[in-house]
PDB file of C-alpha atoms in Angstrom:
ATOM      1  CA  MET A 996      -7.467 113.642  42.919  1.00 37.00           C
ATOM      2  CA  THR A 997     -10.376 114.173  40.999  1.00 39.00           C
ATOM      3  CA  THR A 998      -9.989 116.718  38.188  1.00 39.00           C
ATOM      4  CA  THR A 999     -13.454 118.238  37.291  1.00 40.00           C
ATOM      5  CA  PRO A1000     -14.030 119.362  33.780  1.00 39.00           C
ATOM      6  CA  SER A1001     -14.807 122.890  33.151  1.00 39.00           C
ATOM      7  CA  PRO A1002     -18.090 123.689  31.628  1.00 40.00           C
ATOM      8  CA  GLY A1003     -17.795 124.286  27.692  1.00 41.00           C
ATOM      9  CA  SER A1004     -19.229 122.947  24.337  1.00 44.00           C
ATOM     10  CA  GLY A1005     -16.346 121.042  23.027  1.00 46.00           C
ATOM     11  CA  ARG A1006     -17.057 118.605  20.064  1.00 48.00           C
ATOM     12  CA  HIS A1007     -15.858 114.954  20.820  1.00 49.00           C
ATOM     13  CA  LEU A1008     -14.327 112.601  18.348  1.00 62.00           C
ATOM     14  CA  PRO A1009     -16.436 110.951  15.793  1.00 78.00           C
ATOM     15  CA  ILE A1010     -18.545 108.129  17.331  1.00 90.00           C
ATOM     16  CA  ARG A1011     -17.852 104.541  16.123  1.00 87.00           C
ATOM     17  CA  ALA A1012     -18.208 101.130  17.380  1.00 85.00           C
ATOM     18  CA  ARG A1013     -15.247  99.226  18.018  1.00 83.00           C
ATOM     19  CA  ARG A1014     -14.880  95.255  17.715  1.00 79.00           C
ATOM     20  CA  VAL A1015     -13.125  94.092  20.779  1.00 81.00           C
ATOM     21  CA  LYS A1016     -12.397  90.938  22.788  1.00 76.00           C
ATOM     22  CA  PHE A1017     -11.467  91.456  26.431  1.00 82.00           C
ATOM     23  CA  THR A1018      -9.949  88.967  28.994  1.00 76.00           C
ATOM     24  CA  PHE A1019     -12.205  88.570  32.092  1.00 81.00           C
ATOM     25  CA  PRO A1020     -11.544  87.855  35.619  1.00 75.00           C
ATOM     26  CA  SER A1021     -10.337  84.396  36.437  1.00 72.00           C
ATOM     27  CA  GLY A1022     -10.286  84.382  40.194  1.00 68.00           C
ATOM     28  CA  ALA A1023     -12.119  82.058  42.531  1.00 69.00           C
ATOM     29  CA  ARG A1024     -15.508  82.063  44.277  1.00 75.00           C
ATOM     30  CA  HIS A1025     -16.069  85.629  46.290  1.00 70.00           C
ATOM     31  CA  HIS A1026     -12.724  86.759  44.730  1.00 88.00           C
ATOM     32  CA  HIS A1027     -12.505  90.558  45.099  1.00 93.00           C
ATOM     33  CA  PHE A1028     -11.402  91.688  41.712  1.00 91.00           C
ATOM     34  CA  VAL A1029     -11.224  95.296  42.394  1.00 92.00           C
ATOM     35  CA  ASP A1030      -8.406  95.990  44.489  1.00 91.00           C
ATOM     36  CA  ASN A1031      -9.341  93.269  47.005  1.00 92.00           C
ATOM     37  CA  ASP A1032     -11.959  95.656  48.213  1.00 95.00           C
ATOM     38  CA  LEU A1033     -15.071  93.728  49.239  1.00 97.00           C
ATOM     39  CA  VAL A1034     -18.020  96.761  48.602  1.00 97.00           C
ATOM     40  CA  MET A1035     -16.526  98.256  45.524  1.00 96.00           C
ATOM     41  CA  SER A1036     -16.180  94.724  44.111  1.00 96.00           C
ATOM     42  CA  HIS A1037     -19.745  93.948  44.509  1.00 97.00           C
ATOM     43  CA  PHE A1038     -20.561  97.480  43.329  1.00 97.00           C
ATOM     44  CA  VAL A1039     -18.789  97.095  40.193  1.00 96.00           C
ATOM     45  CA  ALA A1040     -20.540  93.548  39.649  1.00 97.00           C
ATOM     46  CA  VAL A1041     -24.047  94.797  40.108  1.00 98.00           C
ATOM     47  CA  LEU A1042     -23.188  97.759  37.762  1.00 97.00           C
ATOM     48  CA  SER A1043     -21.864  95.285  35.213  1.00 97.00           C
ATOM     49  CA  SER A1044     -24.955  93.222  35.779  1.00 98.00           C
ATOM     50  CA  VAL A1045     -27.423  95.954  34.851  1.00 97.00           C
ATOM     51  CA  PHE A1046     -25.465  96.937  31.625  1.00 97.00           C
ATOM     52  CA  PRO A1047     -26.596  94.432  29.019  1.00 97.00           C
ATOM     53  CA  GLU A1048     -30.365  94.926  29.609  1.00 97.00           C
ATOM     54  CA  GLY A1049     -30.237  98.495  30.450  1.00 97.00           C
ATOM     55  CA  GLU A1050     -27.962  99.227  27.193  1.00 97.00           C
ATOM     56  CA  ASP A1051     -30.588  97.249  24.933  1.00 97.00           C
ATOM     57  CA  PHE A1052     -33.327  99.643  26.581  1.00 98.00           C
ATOM     58  CA  PHE A1053     -31.111 102.437  25.706  1.00 98.00           C
ATOM     59  CA  ILE A1054     -30.881 100.969  22.005  1.00 98.00           C
ATOM     60  CA  ARG A1055     -34.548 100.695  21.582  1.00 97.00           C
ATOM     61  CA  SER A1056     -35.296 104.068  22.908  1.00 98.00           C
ATOM     62  CA  VAL A1057     -33.275 106.065  20.654  1.00 98.00           C
ATOM     63  CA  ARG A1058     -34.273 103.692  17.715  1.00 97.00           C
ATOM     64  CA  ASN A1059     -37.975 104.468  18.232  1.00 96.00           C
ATOM     65  CA  TYR A1060     -37.057 108.030  16.888  1.00 97.00           C
ATOM     66  CA  SER A1061     -34.253 107.397  14.558  1.00 95.00           C
ATOM     67  CA  ASP A1062     -36.465 107.633  11.485  1.00 95.00           C
ATOM     68  CA  GLN A1063     -37.364 111.148  12.466  1.00 96.00           C
ATOM     69  CA  ILE A1064     -33.836 112.619  12.581  1.00 97.00           C
ATOM     70  CA  THR A1065     -32.872 114.353   9.463  1.00 95.00           C
ATOM     71  CA  ASP A1066     -29.462 115.776  10.698  1.00 95.00           C
ATOM     72  CA  PRO A1067     -26.829 113.715   8.565  1.00 95.00           C
ATOM     73  CA  GLN A1068     -24.465 114.198  11.602  1.00 95.00           C
ATOM     74  CA  LEU A1069     -27.022 113.084  14.239  1.00 96.00           C
ATOM     75  CA  GLN A1070     -27.712 110.190  12.242  1.00 96.00           C
ATOM     76  CA  GLN A1071     -24.269 108.993  12.255  1.00 95.00           C
ATOM     77  CA  ASP A1072     -24.022 109.599  15.719  1.00 96.00           C
ATOM     78  CA  ILE A1073     -27.176 107.457  16.355  1.00 97.00           C
ATOM     79  CA  LYS A1074     -25.677 104.859  14.352  1.00 96.00           C
ATOM     80  CA  GLY A1075     -22.362 105.079  16.420  1.00 96.00           C
ATOM     81  CA  PHE A1076     -24.213 104.978  19.618  1.00 97.00           C
ATOM     82  CA  ILE A1077     -26.138 101.962  18.795  1.00 97.00           C
ATOM     83  CA  GLY A1078     -22.844 100.059  17.649  1.00 95.00           C
ATOM     84  CA  GLN A1079     -21.279 100.998  20.791  1.00 95.00           C
ATOM     85  CA  GLU A1080     -24.053 100.166  23.031  1.00 96.00           C
ATOM     86  CA  SER A1081     -24.534  96.823  21.374  1.00 95.00           C
ATOM     87  CA  SER A1082     -20.574  95.999  21.942  1.00 93.00           C
ATOM     88  CA  HIS A1083     -21.115  97.015  25.633  1.00 95.00           C
ATOM     89  CA  LYS A1084     -24.007  94.692  26.297  1.00 95.00           C
ATOM     90  CA  SER A1085     -22.445  91.803  24.447  1.00 94.00           C
ATOM     91  CA  GLN A1086     -18.873  92.174  26.387  1.00 93.00           C
ATOM     92  CA  HIS A1087     -20.643  92.878  29.851  1.00 95.00           C
ATOM     93  CA  ARG A1088     -22.722  89.659  29.244  1.00 95.00           C
ATOM     94  CA  MET A1089     -19.483  87.628  28.948  1.00 93.00           C
ATOM     95  CA  LEU A1090     -17.970  89.109  32.018  1.00 94.00           C
ATOM     96  CA  ASN A1091     -21.228  88.557  34.030  1.00 96.00           C
ATOM     97  CA  GLU A1092     -21.078  84.889  33.225  1.00 94.00           C
ATOM     98  CA  ARG A1093     -17.614  85.171  34.414  1.00 93.00           C
ATOM     99  CA  LEU A1094     -18.525  86.986  37.686  1.00 95.00           C
ATOM    100  CA  GLN A1095     -21.429  84.446  38.413  1.00 95.00           C
ATOM    101  CA  ALA A1096     -18.977  81.869  38.424  1.00 93.00           C
ATOM    102  CA  MET A1097     -17.122  83.721  41.082  1.00 93.00           C
ATOM    103  CA  GLY A1098     -20.234  83.900  43.374  1.00 94.00           C
ATOM    104  CA  TYR A1099     -21.631  87.430  42.201  1.00 96.00           C
ATOM    105  CA  PRO A1100     -25.455  87.078  41.490  1.00 97.00           C
ATOM    106  CA  THR A1101     -25.069  88.728  38.206  1.00 97.00           C
ATOM    107  CA  ALA A1102     -27.615  86.212  36.337  1.00 98.00           C
ATOM    108  CA  LYS A1103     -30.364  86.725  38.943  1.00 98.00           C
ATOM    109  CA  ILE A1104     -29.748  90.831  38.432  1.00 98.00           C
ATOM    110  CA  ASP A1105     -29.968  90.737  34.739  1.00 98.00           C
ATOM    111  CA  ARG A1106     -33.438  88.809  35.086  1.00 97.00           C
ATOM    112  CA  HIS A1107     -34.581  91.437  37.407  1.00 97.00           C
ATOM    113  CA  VAL A1108     -33.606  94.499  35.314  1.00 97.00           C
ATOM    114  CA  LYS A1109     -35.270  92.857  32.334  1.00 97.00           C
ATOM    115  CA  ARG A1110     -38.510  92.496  34.224  1.00 97.00           C
ATOM    116  CA  ARG A1111     -38.301  95.844  35.479  1.00 96.00           C
ATOM    117  CA  LEU A1112     -37.438  97.499  32.149  1.00 96.00           C
ATOM    118  CA  SER A1113     -40.158  95.479  30.376  1.00 96.00           C
ATOM    119  CA  ARG A1114     -42.833  96.898  32.939  1.00 96.00           C
ATOM    120  CA  ALA A1115     -41.553 100.427  32.258  1.00 94.00           C
ATOM    121  CA  GLU A1116     -41.882 100.160  28.447  1.00 96.00           C
ATOM    122  CA  ARG A1117     -45.656  99.093  28.995  1.00 95.00           C
ATOM    123  CA  VAL A1118     -45.957 102.155  31.466  1.00 95.00           C
ATOM    124  CA  TYR A1119     -44.216 104.872  29.876  1.00 96.00           C
ATOM    125  CA  SER A1120     -44.394 106.536  26.554  1.00 96.00           C
ATOM    126  CA  THR A1121     -41.650 106.555  23.996  1.00 97.00           C
ATOM    127  CA  GLU A1122     -40.999 109.848  24.747  1.00 97.00           C
ATOM    128  CA  MET A1123     -40.255 109.339  28.667  1.00 97.00           C
ATOM    129  CA  ARG A1124     -38.390 106.506  27.740  1.00 97.00           C
ATOM    130  CA  LEU A1125     -36.172 108.450  25.645  1.00 98.00           C
ATOM    131  CA  ALA A1126     -36.215 111.029  28.231  1.00 98.00           C
ATOM    132  CA  ALA A1127     -35.140 108.147  30.764  1.00 98.00           C
ATOM    133  CA  THR A1128     -32.282 106.862  28.413  1.00 98.00           C
ATOM    134  CA  ALA A1129     -30.840 110.536  28.258  1.00 98.00           C
ATOM    135  CA  ALA A1130     -30.944 110.795  32.172  1.00 98.00           C
ATOM    136  CA  LEU A1131     -29.358 107.551  32.712  1.00 97.00           C
ATOM    137  CA  GLU A1132     -26.516 108.373  29.786  1.00 98.00           C
ATOM    138  CA  HIS A1133     -25.754 111.189  32.161  1.00 98.00           C
ATOM    139  CA  TYR A1134     -24.886 108.929  34.673  1.00 97.00           C
ATOM    140  CA  THR A1135     -22.786 106.397  33.244  1.00 97.00           C
ATOM    141  CA  ALA A1136     -20.954 109.607  31.420  1.00 97.00           C
ATOM    142  CA  THR A1137     -20.311 110.880  34.793  1.00 97.00           C
ATOM    143  CA  PHE A1138     -19.104 107.873  36.018  1.00 96.00           C
ATOM    144  CA  ALA A1139     -17.194 107.369  33.101  1.00 96.00           C
ATOM    145  CA  GLU A1140     -15.385 110.749  33.054  1.00 97.00           C
ATOM    146  CA  ILE A1141     -14.628 110.716  37.059  1.00 97.00           C
ATOM    147  CA  LEU A1142     -13.067 107.344  36.674  1.00 96.00           C
ATOM    148  CA  LEU A1143     -10.860 108.417  33.693  1.00 96.00           C
ATOM    149  CA  ASN A1144      -9.780 111.752  35.387  1.00 95.00           C
ATOM    150  CA  ASP A1145      -9.293 110.412  38.783  1.00 95.00           C
ATOM    151  CA  ASP A1146      -6.034 108.869  39.727  1.00 93.00           C
ATOM    152  CA  ASP A1147      -7.225 107.237  43.115  1.00 91.00           C
ATOM    153  CA  LEU A1148     -10.100 105.265  40.971  1.00 92.00           C
ATOM    154  CA  LEU A1149      -7.504 104.081  38.540  1.00 93.00           C
ATOM    155  CA  SER A1150      -5.259 102.952  40.842  1.00 92.00           C
ATOM    156  CA  LEU A1151      -8.158 100.612  42.374  1.00 89.00           C
ATOM    157  CA  LEU A1152      -7.921  98.978  38.717  1.00 88.00           C
ATOM    158  CA  ASP A1153      -4.256  98.503  38.347  1.00 85.00           C
ATOM    159  CA  GLY A1154      -3.679  94.852  38.007  1.00 78.00           C
ATOM    160  CA  SER A1155      -7.268  94.241  37.571  1.00 80.00           C
ATOM    161  CA  ASP A1156      -8.832  91.965  34.997  1.00 80.00           C
ATOM    162  CA  VAL A1157     -11.810  94.195  34.714  1.00 88.00           C
ATOM    163  CA  ARG A1158      -9.363  97.250  33.929  1.00 88.00           C
ATOM    164  CA  SER A1159      -9.382  97.073  30.044  1.00 88.00           C
ATOM    165  CA  ILE A1160     -13.424  96.614  29.750  1.00 91.00           C
ATOM    166  CA  LEU A1161     -14.117  99.445  32.443  1.00 93.00           C
ATOM    167  CA  LEU A1162     -11.729 102.004  30.676  1.00 93.00           C
ATOM    168  CA  TRP A1163     -12.958 100.836  27.177  1.00 92.00           C
ATOM    169  CA  HIS A1164     -16.513 101.380  28.207  1.00 94.00           C
ATOM    170  CA  ALA A1165     -16.093 104.577  29.972  1.00 96.00           C
ATOM    171  CA  PHE A1166     -14.134 105.963  27.015  1.00 95.00           C
ATOM    172  CA  GLU A1167     -17.216 105.180  24.610  1.00 95.00           C
ATOM    173  CA  GLU A1168     -19.622 106.506  27.435  1.00 96.00           C
ATOM    174  CA  ALA A1169     -17.896 109.860  27.369  1.00 96.00           C
ATOM    175  CA  GLU A1170     -17.797 109.821  23.475  1.00 95.00           C
ATOM    176  CA  HIS A1171     -21.576 109.177  23.130  1.00 97.00           C
ATOM    177  CA  LYS A1172     -22.730 111.054  25.866  1.00 97.00           C
ATOM    178  CA  ALA A1173     -25.030 113.435  24.128  1.00 97.00           C
ATOM    179  CA  VAL A1174     -26.676 111.461  21.319  1.00 98.00           C
ATOM    180  CA  ALA A1175     -29.807 110.476  23.273  1.00 98.00           C
ATOM    181  CA  PHE A1176     -30.147 113.907  24.653  1.00 98.00           C
ATOM    182  CA  ASP A1177     -29.651 115.296  21.316  1.00 98.00           C
ATOM    183  CA  VAL A1178     -31.967 113.169  19.695  1.00 98.00           C
ATOM    184  CA  TYR A1179     -34.683 113.913  22.604  1.00 98.00           C
ATOM    185  CA  GLN A1180     -34.102 117.441  21.788  1.00 97.00           C
ATOM    186  CA  ALA A1181     -34.345 116.912  17.884  1.00 97.00           C
ATOM    187  CA  VAL A1182     -37.819 115.066  18.149  1.00 97.00           C
ATOM    188  CA  GLY A1183     -39.346 117.957  20.391  1.00 96.00           C
ATOM    189  CA  GLY A1184     -39.118 116.484  23.827  1.00 96.00           C
ATOM    190  CA  SER A1185     -40.216 118.784  26.417  1.00 95.00           C
ATOM    191  CA  GLU A1186     -38.135 120.255  29.207  1.00 96.00           C
ATOM    192  CA  ARG A1187     -40.756 119.237  31.972  1.00 96.00           C
ATOM    193  CA  ASN A1188     -40.612 115.384  30.866  1.00 97.00           C
ATOM    194  CA  ARG A1189     -36.497 115.620  30.645  1.00 97.00           C
ATOM    195  CA  VAL A1190     -36.472 116.867  34.142  1.00 97.00           C
ATOM    196  CA  ARG A1191     -39.200 114.565  35.491  1.00 97.00           C
ATOM    197  CA  ALA A1192     -37.684 111.587  33.719  1.00 97.00           C
ATOM    198  CA  MET A1193     -34.210 112.368  35.755  1.00 97.00           C
ATOM    199  CA  ARG A1194     -35.824 112.542  38.964  1.00 97.00           C
ATOM    200  CA  ILE A1195     -37.668 109.346  38.424  1.00 96.00           C
ATOM    201  CA  ALA A1196     -34.708 107.445  36.814  1.00 96.00           C
ATOM    202  CA  THR A1197     -32.410 108.981  39.711  1.00 96.00           C
ATOM    203  CA  THR A1198     -34.598 107.299  42.638  1.00 96.00           C
ATOM    204  CA  ILE A1199     -35.016 104.175  40.897  1.00 96.00           C
ATOM    205  CA  PHE A1200     -31.267 103.927  40.277  1.00 96.00           C
ATOM    206  CA  ILE A1201     -30.087 104.542  43.587  1.00 96.00           C
ATOM    207  CA  ILE A1202     -32.737 102.290  45.213  1.00 97.00           C
ATOM    208  CA  GLU A1203     -31.920  99.431  43.072  1.00 97.00           C
ATOM    209  CA  MET A1204     -28.245  99.868  43.385  1.00 97.00           C
ATOM    210  CA  VAL A1205     -28.281  99.906  47.128  1.00 97.00           C
ATOM    211  CA  LEU A1206     -30.666  97.018  47.056  1.00 98.00           C
ATOM    212  CA  GLN A1207     -28.844  94.840  44.906  1.00 98.00           C
ATOM    213  CA  THR A1208     -25.339  95.461  46.040  1.00 98.00           C
ATOM    214  CA  THR A1209     -26.665  94.614  49.398  1.00 98.00           C
ATOM    215  CA  ARG A1210     -28.114  91.325  48.294  1.00 97.00           C
ATOM    216  CA  SER A1211     -24.824  90.761  46.682  1.00 98.00           C
ATOM    217  CA  LEU A1212     -22.911  91.378  49.565  1.00 98.00           C
ATOM    218  CA  LEU A1213     -25.104  89.044  51.960  1.00 97.00           C
ATOM    219  CA  ARG A1214     -24.213  86.034  49.823  1.00 96.00           C
ATOM    220  CA  ASP A1215     -20.492  86.628  50.169  1.00 96.00           C
ATOM    221  CA  PRO A1216     -18.934  85.233  53.571  1.00 95.00           C
ATOM    222  CA  ALA A1217     -16.351  88.173  53.731  1.00 96.00           C
ATOM    223  CA  THR A1218     -19.348  90.559  54.416  1.00 97.00           C
ATOM    224  CA  TYR A1219     -19.654  88.949  57.720  1.00 97.00           C
ATOM    225  CA  ASN A1220     -16.441  90.245  58.990  1.00 97.00           C
ATOM    226  CA  PRO A1221     -17.329  93.293  60.511  1.00 97.00           C
ATOM    227  CA  VAL A1222     -13.899  94.950  60.719  1.00 98.00           C
ATOM    228  CA  ARG A1223     -13.395  94.373  57.055  1.00 97.00           C
ATOM    229  CA  LEU A1224     -16.924  95.602  56.041  1.00 98.00           C
ATOM    230  CA  LEU A1225     -16.837  98.775  58.117  1.00 98.00           C
ATOM    231  CA  ARG A1226     -13.252  99.876  56.500  1.00 97.00           C
ATOM    232  CA  SER A1227     -14.618  98.746  53.107  1.00 98.00           C
ATOM    233  CA  LEU A1228     -18.086 100.917  53.332  1.00 97.00           C
ATOM    234  CA  ASN A1229     -15.808 103.669  54.773  1.00 96.00           C
ATOM    235  CA  LYS A1230     -13.902 103.511  51.939  1.00 95.00           C
ATOM    236  CA  PHE A1231     -16.849 103.349  49.517  1.00 96.00           C
ATOM    237  CA  ARG A1232     -18.153 106.347  51.092  1.00 94.00           C
ATOM    238  CA  LYS A1233     -15.163 108.551  50.291  1.00 94.00           C
ATOM    239  CA  SER A1234     -15.105 107.372  46.784  1.00 95.00           C
ATOM    240  CA  PRO A1235     -14.706 110.341  44.105  1.00 95.00           C
ATOM    241  CA  LEU A1236     -17.967 108.723  42.751  1.00 94.00           C
ATOM    242  CA  PHE A1237     -19.887 110.237  45.652  1.00 94.00           C
ATOM    243  CA  SER A1238     -17.789 113.496  46.128  1.00 94.00           C
ATOM    244  CA  ARG A1239     -19.311 116.780  46.131  1.00 94.00           C
ATOM    245  CA  ASP A1240     -18.057 117.693  42.925  1.00 94.00           C
ATOM    246  CA  ALA A1241     -19.649 114.492  41.383  1.00 95.00           C
ATOM    247  CA  LEU A1242     -22.945 115.217  43.250  1.00 95.00           C
ATOM    248  CA  ARG A1243     -23.099 118.701  41.576  1.00 96.00           C
ATOM    249  CA  ARG A1244     -22.386 117.293  38.453  1.00 96.00           C
ATOM    250  CA  TYR A1245     -24.890 114.235  38.710  1.00 96.00           C
ATOM    251  CA  ALA A1246     -27.531 117.220  39.797  1.00 96.00           C
ATOM    252  CA  SER A1247     -26.723 119.866  37.048  1.00 97.00           C
ATOM    253  CA  TYR A1248     -28.688 117.718  34.517  1.00 97.00           C
ATOM    254  CA  THR A1249     -32.014 119.404  35.884  1.00 96.00           C
ATOM    255  CA  ARG A1250     -30.788 122.751  35.399  1.00 96.00           C
ATOM    256  CA  PRO A1251     -32.476 124.743  32.827  1.00 94.00           C
ATOM    257  CA  GLY A1252     -30.996 124.756  29.284  1.00 94.00           C
ATOM    258  CA  PHE A1253     -28.654 122.094  30.299  1.00 96.00           C
ATOM    259  CA  HIS A1254     -26.806 120.081  27.652  1.00 97.00           C
ATOM    260  CA  PRO A1255     -24.297 117.165  28.321  1.00 97.00           C
ATOM    261  CA  ASN A1256     -21.555 119.168  26.371  1.00 96.00           C
ATOM    262  CA  ASP A1257     -21.923 121.668  29.255  1.00 96.00           C
ATOM    263  CA  TRP A1258     -19.339 119.415  30.593  1.00 94.00           C
ATOM    264  CA  ASP A1259     -16.551 119.478  28.236  1.00 93.00           C
ATOM    265  CA  SER A1260     -15.005 116.237  27.624  1.00 93.00           C
ATOM    266  CA  THR A1261     -12.523 117.040  24.826  1.00 93.00           C
ATOM    267  CA  ALA A1262      -9.466 116.751  26.501  1.00 94.00           C
ATOM    268  CA  THR A1263     -10.235 113.578  28.590  1.00 94.00           C
ATOM    269  CA  LEU A1264     -11.222 112.092  25.277  1.00 93.00           C
ATOM    270  CA  GLU A1265      -8.038 113.342  23.574  1.00 91.00           C
ATOM    271  CA  HIS A1266      -5.749 112.026  26.227  1.00 91.00           C
ATOM    272  CA  TRP A1267      -7.566 108.672  26.616  1.00 92.00           C
ATOM    273  CA  SER A1268      -7.523 108.404  22.776  1.00 88.00           C
ATOM    274  CA  ASP A1269      -3.751 108.472  22.687  1.00 86.00           C
ATOM    275  CA  GLU A1270      -3.555 106.185  25.765  1.00 84.00           C
ATOM    276  CA  LEU A1271      -6.327 103.495  24.351  1.00 83.00           C
ATOM    277  CA  LEU A1272      -6.453 103.501  20.745  1.00 75.00           C
ATOM    278  CA  ASP A1273      -3.735 102.789  18.290  1.00 66.00           C
ATOM    279  CA  ALA A1274      -3.211 104.714  14.866  1.00 58.00           C
ATOM    280  CA  SER A1275      -6.194 102.664  13.207  1.00 60.00           C
ATOM    281  CA  GLY A1276      -8.520 103.638  16.330  1.00 62.00           C
ATOM    282  CA  ARG A1277      -8.378 100.036  17.493  1.00 66.00           C
ATOM    283  CA  PRO A1278      -8.112  99.690  21.325  1.00 64.00           C
ATOM    284  CA  MET A1279      -4.650  98.551  21.954  1.00 60.00           C
ATOM    285  CA  TYR A1280      -5.438  96.920  25.238  1.00 56.00           C
ATOM    286  CA  ALA A1281      -8.072  94.253  23.532  1.00 52.00           C
ATOM    287  CA  GLU A1282      -7.455  91.567  21.549  1.00 50.00           C
ATOM    288  CA  ALA A1283      -9.219  91.433  18.241  1.00 43.00           C
ATOM    289  CA  PRO A1284     -11.957  89.016  17.828  1.00 41.00           C
ATOM    290  CA  GLY A1285     -10.312  85.829  16.101  1.00 39.00           C
ATOM    291  CA  GLY A1286      -6.986  87.403  17.165  1.00 37.00           C
TER     292      GLY A1286
END
């Protein structure tokens, strides 16, 4: 059952990067690493594929304005944001190399995303790129908090080699979900461009995820078993990620006066901090570099 947070203005824990190293999937080609589910495994692989270049784009978009920020707390949040996104980029790149060996087209998707983002940086202003970053961070944070609060989604990851990296990534996305948005507001970004960027980003994101997941599935022999494919598609359609509550939360971004902390993640972060971090703040489920 999905738990939808109540609107609020809770302040999360200090944002800081964590040095981690994960164990990645070790299955054979076309191994369906998310609960042996066909469509969800390809969806997660595609999502992981877009992260390295996407996170790099987010870092550049925020860094463009970092010298204009005078608020000390926001300056520290920016440093934490960049550190966390840099770690996400490197860890997902390693995961994607393993998924590529398992038959998922992660390298091709990575190159495609790089080309698309390169074109976007030539076409759109720095303000629109920052607005797009804030918009896409709303999606990643919403995905993250749904995952962290939904028992059914969490159960899909039981026994999976991607459980640790996805929980870590989700936790940190929830931590820094407001940073790009706060930078955008601090430098005087307009409400018009904020909403416009969300609409553009939503259109591109949905089209790309559908297209790339379909292409990934078409490379997998299991896709051509109609019974298995239809069962998996039906299960995917009913995922909490696409529930009515989830759609309402995605759409809330375009509401006048919206702020990411309207969806209070304090309780979620406190719970998962106890579950995932030791007393020193290091993830308990990940091996320290060199360890």
